[in-house]
Coordinates of C-alpha atoms in Angstrom, one line a residue:
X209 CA 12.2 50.7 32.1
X210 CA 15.8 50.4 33.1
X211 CA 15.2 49.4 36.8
X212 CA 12.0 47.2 36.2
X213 CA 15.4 43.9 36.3
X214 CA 16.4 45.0 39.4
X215 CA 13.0 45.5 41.0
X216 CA 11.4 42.4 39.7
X217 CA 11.0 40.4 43.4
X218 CA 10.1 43.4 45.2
X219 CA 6.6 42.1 45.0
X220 CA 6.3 39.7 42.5
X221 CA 6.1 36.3 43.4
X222 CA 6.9 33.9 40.1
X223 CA 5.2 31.0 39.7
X224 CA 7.0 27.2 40.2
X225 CA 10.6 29.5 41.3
X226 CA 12.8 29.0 43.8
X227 CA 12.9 32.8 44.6
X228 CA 16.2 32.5 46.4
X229 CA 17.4 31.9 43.0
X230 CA 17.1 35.6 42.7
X231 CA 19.0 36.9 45.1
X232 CA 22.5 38.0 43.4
X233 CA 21.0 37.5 40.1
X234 CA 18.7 39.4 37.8
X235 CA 15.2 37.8 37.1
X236 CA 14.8 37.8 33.2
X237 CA 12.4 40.1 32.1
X238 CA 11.1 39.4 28.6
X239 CA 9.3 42.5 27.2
X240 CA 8.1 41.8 23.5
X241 CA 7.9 38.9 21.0
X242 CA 7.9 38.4 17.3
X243 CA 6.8 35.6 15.2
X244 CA 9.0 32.8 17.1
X245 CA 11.1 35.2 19.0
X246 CA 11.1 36.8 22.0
X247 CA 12.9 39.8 23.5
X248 CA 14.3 41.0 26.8
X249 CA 14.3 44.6 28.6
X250 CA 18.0 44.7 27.1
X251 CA 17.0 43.8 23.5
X252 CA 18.4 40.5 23.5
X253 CA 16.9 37.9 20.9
X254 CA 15.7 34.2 22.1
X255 CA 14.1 32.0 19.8
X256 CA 11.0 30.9 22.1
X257 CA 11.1 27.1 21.7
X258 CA 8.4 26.3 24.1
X259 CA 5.8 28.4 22.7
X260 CA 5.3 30.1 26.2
X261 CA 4.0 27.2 27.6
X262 CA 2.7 25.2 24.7
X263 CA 0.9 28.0 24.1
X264 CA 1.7 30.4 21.8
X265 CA 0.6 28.0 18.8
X266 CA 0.4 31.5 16.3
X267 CA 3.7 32.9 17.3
X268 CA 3.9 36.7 19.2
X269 CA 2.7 39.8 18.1
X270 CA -0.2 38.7 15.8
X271 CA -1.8 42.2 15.7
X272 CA -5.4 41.0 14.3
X273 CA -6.0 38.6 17.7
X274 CA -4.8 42.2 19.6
X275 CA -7.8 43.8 17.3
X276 CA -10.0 41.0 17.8
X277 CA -9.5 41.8 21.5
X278 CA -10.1 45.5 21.5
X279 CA -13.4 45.5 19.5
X280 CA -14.6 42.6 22.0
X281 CA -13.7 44.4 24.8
X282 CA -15.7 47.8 23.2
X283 CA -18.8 46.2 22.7
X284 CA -19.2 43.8 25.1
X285 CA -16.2 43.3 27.8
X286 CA -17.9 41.2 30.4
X287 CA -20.7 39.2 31.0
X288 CA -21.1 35.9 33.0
X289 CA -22.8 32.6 31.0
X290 CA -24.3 31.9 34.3
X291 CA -27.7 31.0 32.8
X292 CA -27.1 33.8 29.9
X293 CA -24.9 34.1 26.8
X294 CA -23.0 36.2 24.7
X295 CA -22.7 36.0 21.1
X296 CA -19.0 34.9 21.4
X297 CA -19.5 32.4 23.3
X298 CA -22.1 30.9 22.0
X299 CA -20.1 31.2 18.1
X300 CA -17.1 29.6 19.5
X301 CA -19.1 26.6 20.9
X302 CA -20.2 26.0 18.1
X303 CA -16.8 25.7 16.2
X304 CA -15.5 23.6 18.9
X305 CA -18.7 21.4 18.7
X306 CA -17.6 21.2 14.8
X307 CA -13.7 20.7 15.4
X308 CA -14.0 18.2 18.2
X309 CA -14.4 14.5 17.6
X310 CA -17.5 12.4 17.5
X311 CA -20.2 13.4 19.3
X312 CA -18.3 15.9 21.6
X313 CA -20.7 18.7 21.5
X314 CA -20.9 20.2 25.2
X315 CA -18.6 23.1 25.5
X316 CA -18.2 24.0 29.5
X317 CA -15.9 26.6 29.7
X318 CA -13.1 27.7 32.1
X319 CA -10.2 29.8 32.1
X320 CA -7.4 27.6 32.0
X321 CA -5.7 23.8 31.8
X322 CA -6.7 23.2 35.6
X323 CA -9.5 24.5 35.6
X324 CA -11.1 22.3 32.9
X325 CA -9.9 19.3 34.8
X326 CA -11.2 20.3 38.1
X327 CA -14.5 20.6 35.5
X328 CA -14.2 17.2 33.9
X329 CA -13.7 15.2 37.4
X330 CA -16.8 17.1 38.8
X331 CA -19.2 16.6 35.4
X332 CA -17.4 12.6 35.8
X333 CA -18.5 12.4 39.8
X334 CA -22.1 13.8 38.8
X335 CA -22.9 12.1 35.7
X336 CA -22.5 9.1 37.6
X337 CA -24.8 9.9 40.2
X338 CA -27.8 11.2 38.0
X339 CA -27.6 7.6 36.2
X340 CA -28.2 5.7 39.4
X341 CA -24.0 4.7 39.9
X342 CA -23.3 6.9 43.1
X343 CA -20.6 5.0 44.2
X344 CA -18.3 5.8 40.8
X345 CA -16.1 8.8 41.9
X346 CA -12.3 7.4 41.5
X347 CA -9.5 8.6 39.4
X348 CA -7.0 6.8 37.5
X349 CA -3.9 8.4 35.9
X350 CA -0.6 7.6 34.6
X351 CA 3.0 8.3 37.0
X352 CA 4.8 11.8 36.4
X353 CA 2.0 13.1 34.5
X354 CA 0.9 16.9 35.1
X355 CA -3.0 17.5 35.4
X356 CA -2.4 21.1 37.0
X357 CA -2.3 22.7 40.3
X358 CA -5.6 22.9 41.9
X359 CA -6.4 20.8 44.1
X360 CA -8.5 18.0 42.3
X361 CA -6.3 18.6 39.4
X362 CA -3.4 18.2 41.6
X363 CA -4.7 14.9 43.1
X364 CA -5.0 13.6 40.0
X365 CA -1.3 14.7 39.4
X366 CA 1.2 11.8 39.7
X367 CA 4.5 13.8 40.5
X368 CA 4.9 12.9 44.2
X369 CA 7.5 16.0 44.9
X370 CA 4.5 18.8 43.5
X371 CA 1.9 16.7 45.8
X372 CA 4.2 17.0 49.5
X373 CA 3.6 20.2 50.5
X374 CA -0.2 20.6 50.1
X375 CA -1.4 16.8 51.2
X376 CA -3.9 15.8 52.3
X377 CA -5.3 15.7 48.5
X378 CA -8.7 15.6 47.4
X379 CA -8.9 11.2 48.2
X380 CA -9.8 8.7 45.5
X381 CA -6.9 8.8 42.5
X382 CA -4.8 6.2 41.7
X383 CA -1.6 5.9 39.8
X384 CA -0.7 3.4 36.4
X385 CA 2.1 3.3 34.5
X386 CA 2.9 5.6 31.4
X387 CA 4.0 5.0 27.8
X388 CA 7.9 5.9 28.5
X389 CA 9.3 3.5 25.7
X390 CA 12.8 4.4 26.5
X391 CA 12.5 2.9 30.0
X392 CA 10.2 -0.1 29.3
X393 CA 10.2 -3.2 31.5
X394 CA 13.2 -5.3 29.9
X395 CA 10.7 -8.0 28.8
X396 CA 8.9 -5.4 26.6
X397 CA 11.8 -3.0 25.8
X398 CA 11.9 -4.8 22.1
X399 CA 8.4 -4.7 21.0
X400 CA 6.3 -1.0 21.2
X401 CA 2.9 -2.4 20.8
X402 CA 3.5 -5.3 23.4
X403 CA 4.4 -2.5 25.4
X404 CA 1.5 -0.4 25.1
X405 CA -0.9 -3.6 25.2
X406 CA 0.9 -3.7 28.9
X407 CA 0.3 -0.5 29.7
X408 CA -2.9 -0.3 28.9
X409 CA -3.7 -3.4 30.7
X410 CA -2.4 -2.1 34.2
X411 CA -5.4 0.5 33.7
X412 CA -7.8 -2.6 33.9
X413 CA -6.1 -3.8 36.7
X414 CA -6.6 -0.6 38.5
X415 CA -9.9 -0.6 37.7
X416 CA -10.2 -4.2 39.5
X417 CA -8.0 -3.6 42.3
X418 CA -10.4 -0.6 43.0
X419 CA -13.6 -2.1 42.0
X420 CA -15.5 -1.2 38.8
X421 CA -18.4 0.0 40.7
X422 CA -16.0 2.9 42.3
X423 CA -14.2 4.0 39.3
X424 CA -15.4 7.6 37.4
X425 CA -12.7 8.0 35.0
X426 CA -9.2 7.8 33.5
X427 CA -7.4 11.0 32.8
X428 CA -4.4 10.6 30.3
X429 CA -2.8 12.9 27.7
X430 CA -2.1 11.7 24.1
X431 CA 1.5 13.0 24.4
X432 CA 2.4 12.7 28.1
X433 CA 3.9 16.3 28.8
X434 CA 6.0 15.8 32.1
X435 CA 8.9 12.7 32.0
X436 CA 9.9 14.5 28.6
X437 CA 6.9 13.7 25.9
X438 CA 5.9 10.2 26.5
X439 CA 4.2 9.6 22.8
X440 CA 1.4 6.7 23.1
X441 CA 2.4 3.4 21.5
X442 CA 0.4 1.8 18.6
X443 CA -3.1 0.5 19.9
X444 CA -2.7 1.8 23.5
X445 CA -5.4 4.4 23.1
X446 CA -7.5 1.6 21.5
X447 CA -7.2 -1.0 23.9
X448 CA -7.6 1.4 26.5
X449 CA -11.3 2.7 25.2
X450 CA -12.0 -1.1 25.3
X451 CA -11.2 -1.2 29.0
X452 CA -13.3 2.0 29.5
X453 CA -16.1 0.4 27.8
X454 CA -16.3 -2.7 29.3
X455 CA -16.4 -0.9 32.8
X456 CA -18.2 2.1 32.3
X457 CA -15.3 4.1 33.4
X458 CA -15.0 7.7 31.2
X459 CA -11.8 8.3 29.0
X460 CA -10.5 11.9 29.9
X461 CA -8.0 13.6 27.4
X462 CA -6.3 16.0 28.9
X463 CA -5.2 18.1 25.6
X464 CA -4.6 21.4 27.8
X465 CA -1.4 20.8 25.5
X466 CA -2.1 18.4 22.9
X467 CA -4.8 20.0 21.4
X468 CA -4.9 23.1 18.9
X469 CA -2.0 22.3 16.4
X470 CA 0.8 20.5 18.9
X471 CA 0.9 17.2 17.3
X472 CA -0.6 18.2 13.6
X473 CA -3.9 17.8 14.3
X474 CA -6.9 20.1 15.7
X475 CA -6.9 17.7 18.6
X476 CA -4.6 14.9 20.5
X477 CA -7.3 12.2 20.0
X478 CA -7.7 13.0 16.6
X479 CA -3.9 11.7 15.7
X480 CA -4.1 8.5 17.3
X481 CA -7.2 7.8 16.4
X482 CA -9.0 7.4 19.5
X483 CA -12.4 9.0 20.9
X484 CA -12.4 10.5 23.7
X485 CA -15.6 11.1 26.6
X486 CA -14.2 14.5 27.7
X487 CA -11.9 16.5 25.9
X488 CA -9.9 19.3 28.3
X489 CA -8.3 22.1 26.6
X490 CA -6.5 25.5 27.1
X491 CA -3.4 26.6 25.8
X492 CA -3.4 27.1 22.2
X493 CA -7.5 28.1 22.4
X494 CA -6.1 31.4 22.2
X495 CA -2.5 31.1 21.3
X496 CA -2.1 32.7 24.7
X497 CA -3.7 36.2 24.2
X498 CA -6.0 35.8 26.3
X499 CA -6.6 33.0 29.1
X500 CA -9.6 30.4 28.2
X501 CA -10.0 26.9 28.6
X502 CA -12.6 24.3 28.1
X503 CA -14.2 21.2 28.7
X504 CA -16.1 19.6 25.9
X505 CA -18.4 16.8 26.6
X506 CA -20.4 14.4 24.9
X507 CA -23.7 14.2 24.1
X508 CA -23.9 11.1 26.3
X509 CA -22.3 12.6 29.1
X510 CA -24.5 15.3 29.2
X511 CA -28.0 14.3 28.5
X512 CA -28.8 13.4 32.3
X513 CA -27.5 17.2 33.3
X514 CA -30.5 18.2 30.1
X515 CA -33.3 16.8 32.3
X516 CA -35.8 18.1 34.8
X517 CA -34.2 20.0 38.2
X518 CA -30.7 18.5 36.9
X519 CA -28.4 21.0 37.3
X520 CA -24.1 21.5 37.0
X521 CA -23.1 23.6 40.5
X522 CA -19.9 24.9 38.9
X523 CA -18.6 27.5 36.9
X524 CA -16.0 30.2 36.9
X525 CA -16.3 34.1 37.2
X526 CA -14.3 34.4 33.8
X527 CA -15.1 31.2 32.0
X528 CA -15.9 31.9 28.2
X529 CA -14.9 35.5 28.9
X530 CA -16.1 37.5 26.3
X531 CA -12.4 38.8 25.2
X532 CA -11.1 35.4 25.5
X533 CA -14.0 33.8 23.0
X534 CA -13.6 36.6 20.6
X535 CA -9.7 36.3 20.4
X536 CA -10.3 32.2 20.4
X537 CA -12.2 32.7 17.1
X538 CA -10.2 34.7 15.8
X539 CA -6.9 32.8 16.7
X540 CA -8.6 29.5 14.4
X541 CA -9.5 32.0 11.9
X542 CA -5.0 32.4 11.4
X543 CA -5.1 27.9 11.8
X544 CA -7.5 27.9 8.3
X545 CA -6.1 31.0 6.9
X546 CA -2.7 29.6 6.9
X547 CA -2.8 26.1 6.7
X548 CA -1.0 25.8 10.8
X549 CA -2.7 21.9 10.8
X550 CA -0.7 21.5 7.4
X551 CA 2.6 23.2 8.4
X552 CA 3.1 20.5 11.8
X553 CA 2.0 17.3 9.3
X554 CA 4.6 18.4 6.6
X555 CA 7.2 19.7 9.4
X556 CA 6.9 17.0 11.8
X557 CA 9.7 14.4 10.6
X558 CA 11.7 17.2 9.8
X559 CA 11.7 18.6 12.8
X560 CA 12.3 14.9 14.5
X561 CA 15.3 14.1 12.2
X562 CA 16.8 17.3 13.0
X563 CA 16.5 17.0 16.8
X564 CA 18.1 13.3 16.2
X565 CA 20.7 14.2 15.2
X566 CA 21.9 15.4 18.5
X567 CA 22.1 11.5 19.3
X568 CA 25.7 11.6 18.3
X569 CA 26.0 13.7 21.5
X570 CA 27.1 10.8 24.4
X571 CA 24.9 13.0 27.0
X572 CA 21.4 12.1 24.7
X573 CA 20.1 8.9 25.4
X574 CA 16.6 9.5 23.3
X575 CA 14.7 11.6 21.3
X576 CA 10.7 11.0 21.4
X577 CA 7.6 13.1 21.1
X578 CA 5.2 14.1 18.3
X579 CA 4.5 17.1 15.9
X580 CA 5.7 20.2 17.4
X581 CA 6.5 18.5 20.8
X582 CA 9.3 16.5 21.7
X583 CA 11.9 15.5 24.3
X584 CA 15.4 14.4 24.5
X585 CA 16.4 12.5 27.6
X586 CA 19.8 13.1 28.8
X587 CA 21.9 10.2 30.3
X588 CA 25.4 9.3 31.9
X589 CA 26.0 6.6 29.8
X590 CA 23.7 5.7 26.6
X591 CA 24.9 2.4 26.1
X592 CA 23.5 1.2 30.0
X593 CA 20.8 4.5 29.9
X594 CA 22.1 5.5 32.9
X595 CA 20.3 8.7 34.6
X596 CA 22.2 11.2 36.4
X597 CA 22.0 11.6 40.4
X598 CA 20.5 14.1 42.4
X599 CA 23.3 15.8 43.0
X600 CA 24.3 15.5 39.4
X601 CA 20.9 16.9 38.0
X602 CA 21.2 20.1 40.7
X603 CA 24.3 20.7 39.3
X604 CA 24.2 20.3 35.4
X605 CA 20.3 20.6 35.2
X606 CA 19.7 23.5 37.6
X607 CA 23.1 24.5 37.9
X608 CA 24.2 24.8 34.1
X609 CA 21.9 23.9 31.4
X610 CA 18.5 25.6 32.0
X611 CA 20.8 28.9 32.6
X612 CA 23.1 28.2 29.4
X613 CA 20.5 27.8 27.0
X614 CA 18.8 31.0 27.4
X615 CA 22.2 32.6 27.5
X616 CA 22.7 31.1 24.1
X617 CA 19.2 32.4 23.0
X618 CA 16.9 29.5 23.5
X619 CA 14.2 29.3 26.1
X620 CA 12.7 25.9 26.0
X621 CA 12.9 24.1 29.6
X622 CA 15.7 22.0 30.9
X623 CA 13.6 19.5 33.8
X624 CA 14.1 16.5 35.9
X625 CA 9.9 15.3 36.5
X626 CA 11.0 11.7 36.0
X627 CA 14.4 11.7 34.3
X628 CA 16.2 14.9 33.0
X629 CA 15.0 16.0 29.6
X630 CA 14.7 19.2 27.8
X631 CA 11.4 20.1 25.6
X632 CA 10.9 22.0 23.1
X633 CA 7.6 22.8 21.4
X634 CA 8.1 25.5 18.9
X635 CA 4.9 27.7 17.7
X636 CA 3.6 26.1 14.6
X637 CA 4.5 29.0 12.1
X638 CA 8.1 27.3 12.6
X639 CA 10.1 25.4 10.1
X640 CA 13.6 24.2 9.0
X641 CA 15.4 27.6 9.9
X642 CA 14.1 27.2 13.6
X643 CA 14.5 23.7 13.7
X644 CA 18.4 23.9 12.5
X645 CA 18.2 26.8 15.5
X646 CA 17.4 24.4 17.8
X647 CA 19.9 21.8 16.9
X648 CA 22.4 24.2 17.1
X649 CA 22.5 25.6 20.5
X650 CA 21.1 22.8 22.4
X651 CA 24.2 21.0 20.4
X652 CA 26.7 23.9 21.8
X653 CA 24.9 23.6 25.5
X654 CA 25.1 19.7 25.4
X655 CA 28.6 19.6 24.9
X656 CA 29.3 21.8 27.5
X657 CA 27.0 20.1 29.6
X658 CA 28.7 16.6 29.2
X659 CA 32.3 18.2 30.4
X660 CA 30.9 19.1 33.7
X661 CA 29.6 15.1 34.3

């Protein structure tokens, strides 16, 4: 093991890295995890406050989803559910079907976030043309949000520097804007739910500028994951299902990290209250042990694909993988066994007032998020909410910050998508002793950090 630091970019090429970064530097190599820790090739502790990804919703080293695997993979390790099944597949379905709000009962399976978009455009693009409404094919999504990076799910994407390199995009997606409180138009910065009632209303507009006979859907994410955890005001999601009603446009959730546990419910639409015509997940399917994701689709959505020659071209080689399906269940087997749903609802303002109280900090302008998932914006000045420059961000962001913190034994991510925030989404087994954690070195870090504006 002792060379594997020194020979990690001999051939591997890291994901969303700036591989120069590398090059008089050792690439961390993280080697095993525990509960809501993880540790390094030297034996160094980090308390993993991003779950992964928003991911590991169990925490690390659950050895009955590593059993679950194993028998899985004995009996049965591979078969395609192009036009067949497999008894984990069709058993995890099911509990989606019974988890998933309203009359979401369609499971369509992938193996990731992106994946399940690329699957919820598509079914979006065809529904519409098996009910006589060809012309219906446009997306609408919110600025800075993060749908993936395939291509569709990449169109749909509204971060302009991810976009540059691979344009031309798949054509037809349009931008509104998101639920960032914080920054609110100065008419609306005193009132949340006028606020949201003016968000939601720039999706109708959209929808006009476009023409409602070209519209498919609007994607959006309960908790908006890139700008630093947008959380929806009250009666957007409400007023924006009206909008999708009256136009026959589809309401998307992309939960890839909402759903499974991050905000304290089983899914994102379930805490605000709103119902969804597609739910996309991923993430915390599996808590990460194995990759899976899905689409799941209502009845409604579904019924003209039920019919005659009607048929859904699409599907992946290792969507509803048998391994995956078999760890899934078993992973929501630990949620009821232990009461995950009920840990987040208990821990969640907590957890909030713990991370607030870094606001004495002059460097943290605002604290926002939801359940396990929350953001704190950094500024130059609170008072005015000033956001650092470019330069700035390169050099305490990139240059400082994301580097410190893991030094200090905290990985969570330091990022500028929109203005420059650090996240932290701890698994869900967390609870004051992780929270206080947190606080702690993010405090130490912070301070630091404000020395060097």
């Amino acid at each position: 093991m002792g060379n594997t630091m020194s020979n990690a970019t001999d051939h591997l090429w890291m994901h969303f890295t700036r591989m120069s970064s590398y090059d008089h530097a050792p690439v961390p190599v993280i080697e095993r995890g525990e509960g809501a820790y993880i540790f390094d090739t030297n034996g160094k502790r980090y308390l993993d406050a991003l779950s992964g990804l928003f991911t590991v919703q169990v925490g690390h080293g659950r050895k009955e989803l590593a059993a679950a695997a194993a028998a899985q993979a004995e009996k049965l390790a591979f078969f395609p559910i192009w036009s067949y099944a497999h008894p984990a597949a069709i058993e995890l379905a099911d509990r989606l079907a019974d988890l998933a709000p309203g009359d979401l009962n369609k499971v369509f399976y992938s193996t990731g976030g992106a994946e399940s978009v690329e699957t919820a455009w598509k079914v979006a693009k065809q529904f519409f043309k098996l009910t006589g409404k060809p012309n219906k094919h446009k997306v609408i999504s919110r600025a800075i949000a993060y749908h993936g990076t395939t291509q569709g799910a990449l169109s749909i994407t509204g971060i302009p520097p991810f976009k540059e390199a691979f344009e031309p995009l798949v054509p037809g997606t349009f931008r509104v804007p998101n639920t960032n409180f914080y920054r609110a138009p100065e008419h609306l910065a005193d009132d949340e739910k006028a606020f949201g009632q003016w968000a939601a209303n720039r999706i109708e507009e959209a929808i006009l500028a476009e023409g409602p006979s070209t519209v498919a859907c609007v994607f959006l994410e309960p908790v908006q994951n890139a700008g630093g955890c947008f959380p929806p005001p009250p009666g957007y999601f409400q007023r924006v299902r009206e909008i999708c009603d009256e136009y026959d446009v589809l309401l998307i959730s992309d939960e890839t990290i909402c759903a499974f546990g991050r905000l304290g419910t089983m899914f994102g639409a379930q805490k605000f209250d709103f119902q969804p015509d597609i739910i996309t997940c991923a993430k915390g399917l599996t808590s990460g042990y194995s990759p899976l994701g899905a689409a799941i689709i209502s009845d409604r959505i579904f019924e003209p694909f039920s019919k005659g020659d009607a048929m859904f071209g699409h599907g992946y080689t290792f969507g509803g993988h048998p391994v995956s399906c078999a760890v899934a269940l078993a992973n929501l087997d630990i949620f009821d066994r232990e009461d995950l749903l009920g840990n987040v609802m208990r821990n969640e303002n907590p957890f909030r007032m713990t991370l607030e109280k870094l606001m004495d900090l002059p460097i943290v302008g605002n604290v926002r998020g939801d359940g396990y998932f929350y953001g704190i914006e950094m500024v130059k000045d609170a008072a005015t909410k000033e956001s650092f420059t470019d330069a700035e961000s390169e050099r305490v962001l990139r240059g400082f910050l994301s580097k410190a913190l893991f030094e200090n034994g905290l990985y969570c991510r330091a990022d500028d998508r929109g203005d420059p925030v650090i996240q932290v989404a701890p698994p869900l087994i967390c609870d004051q002793t992780q929270f206080d954690e947190i606080e702690q070195i993010l405090r130490s870090v912070l301070t630091e950090a404000w020395t060097l504006l």
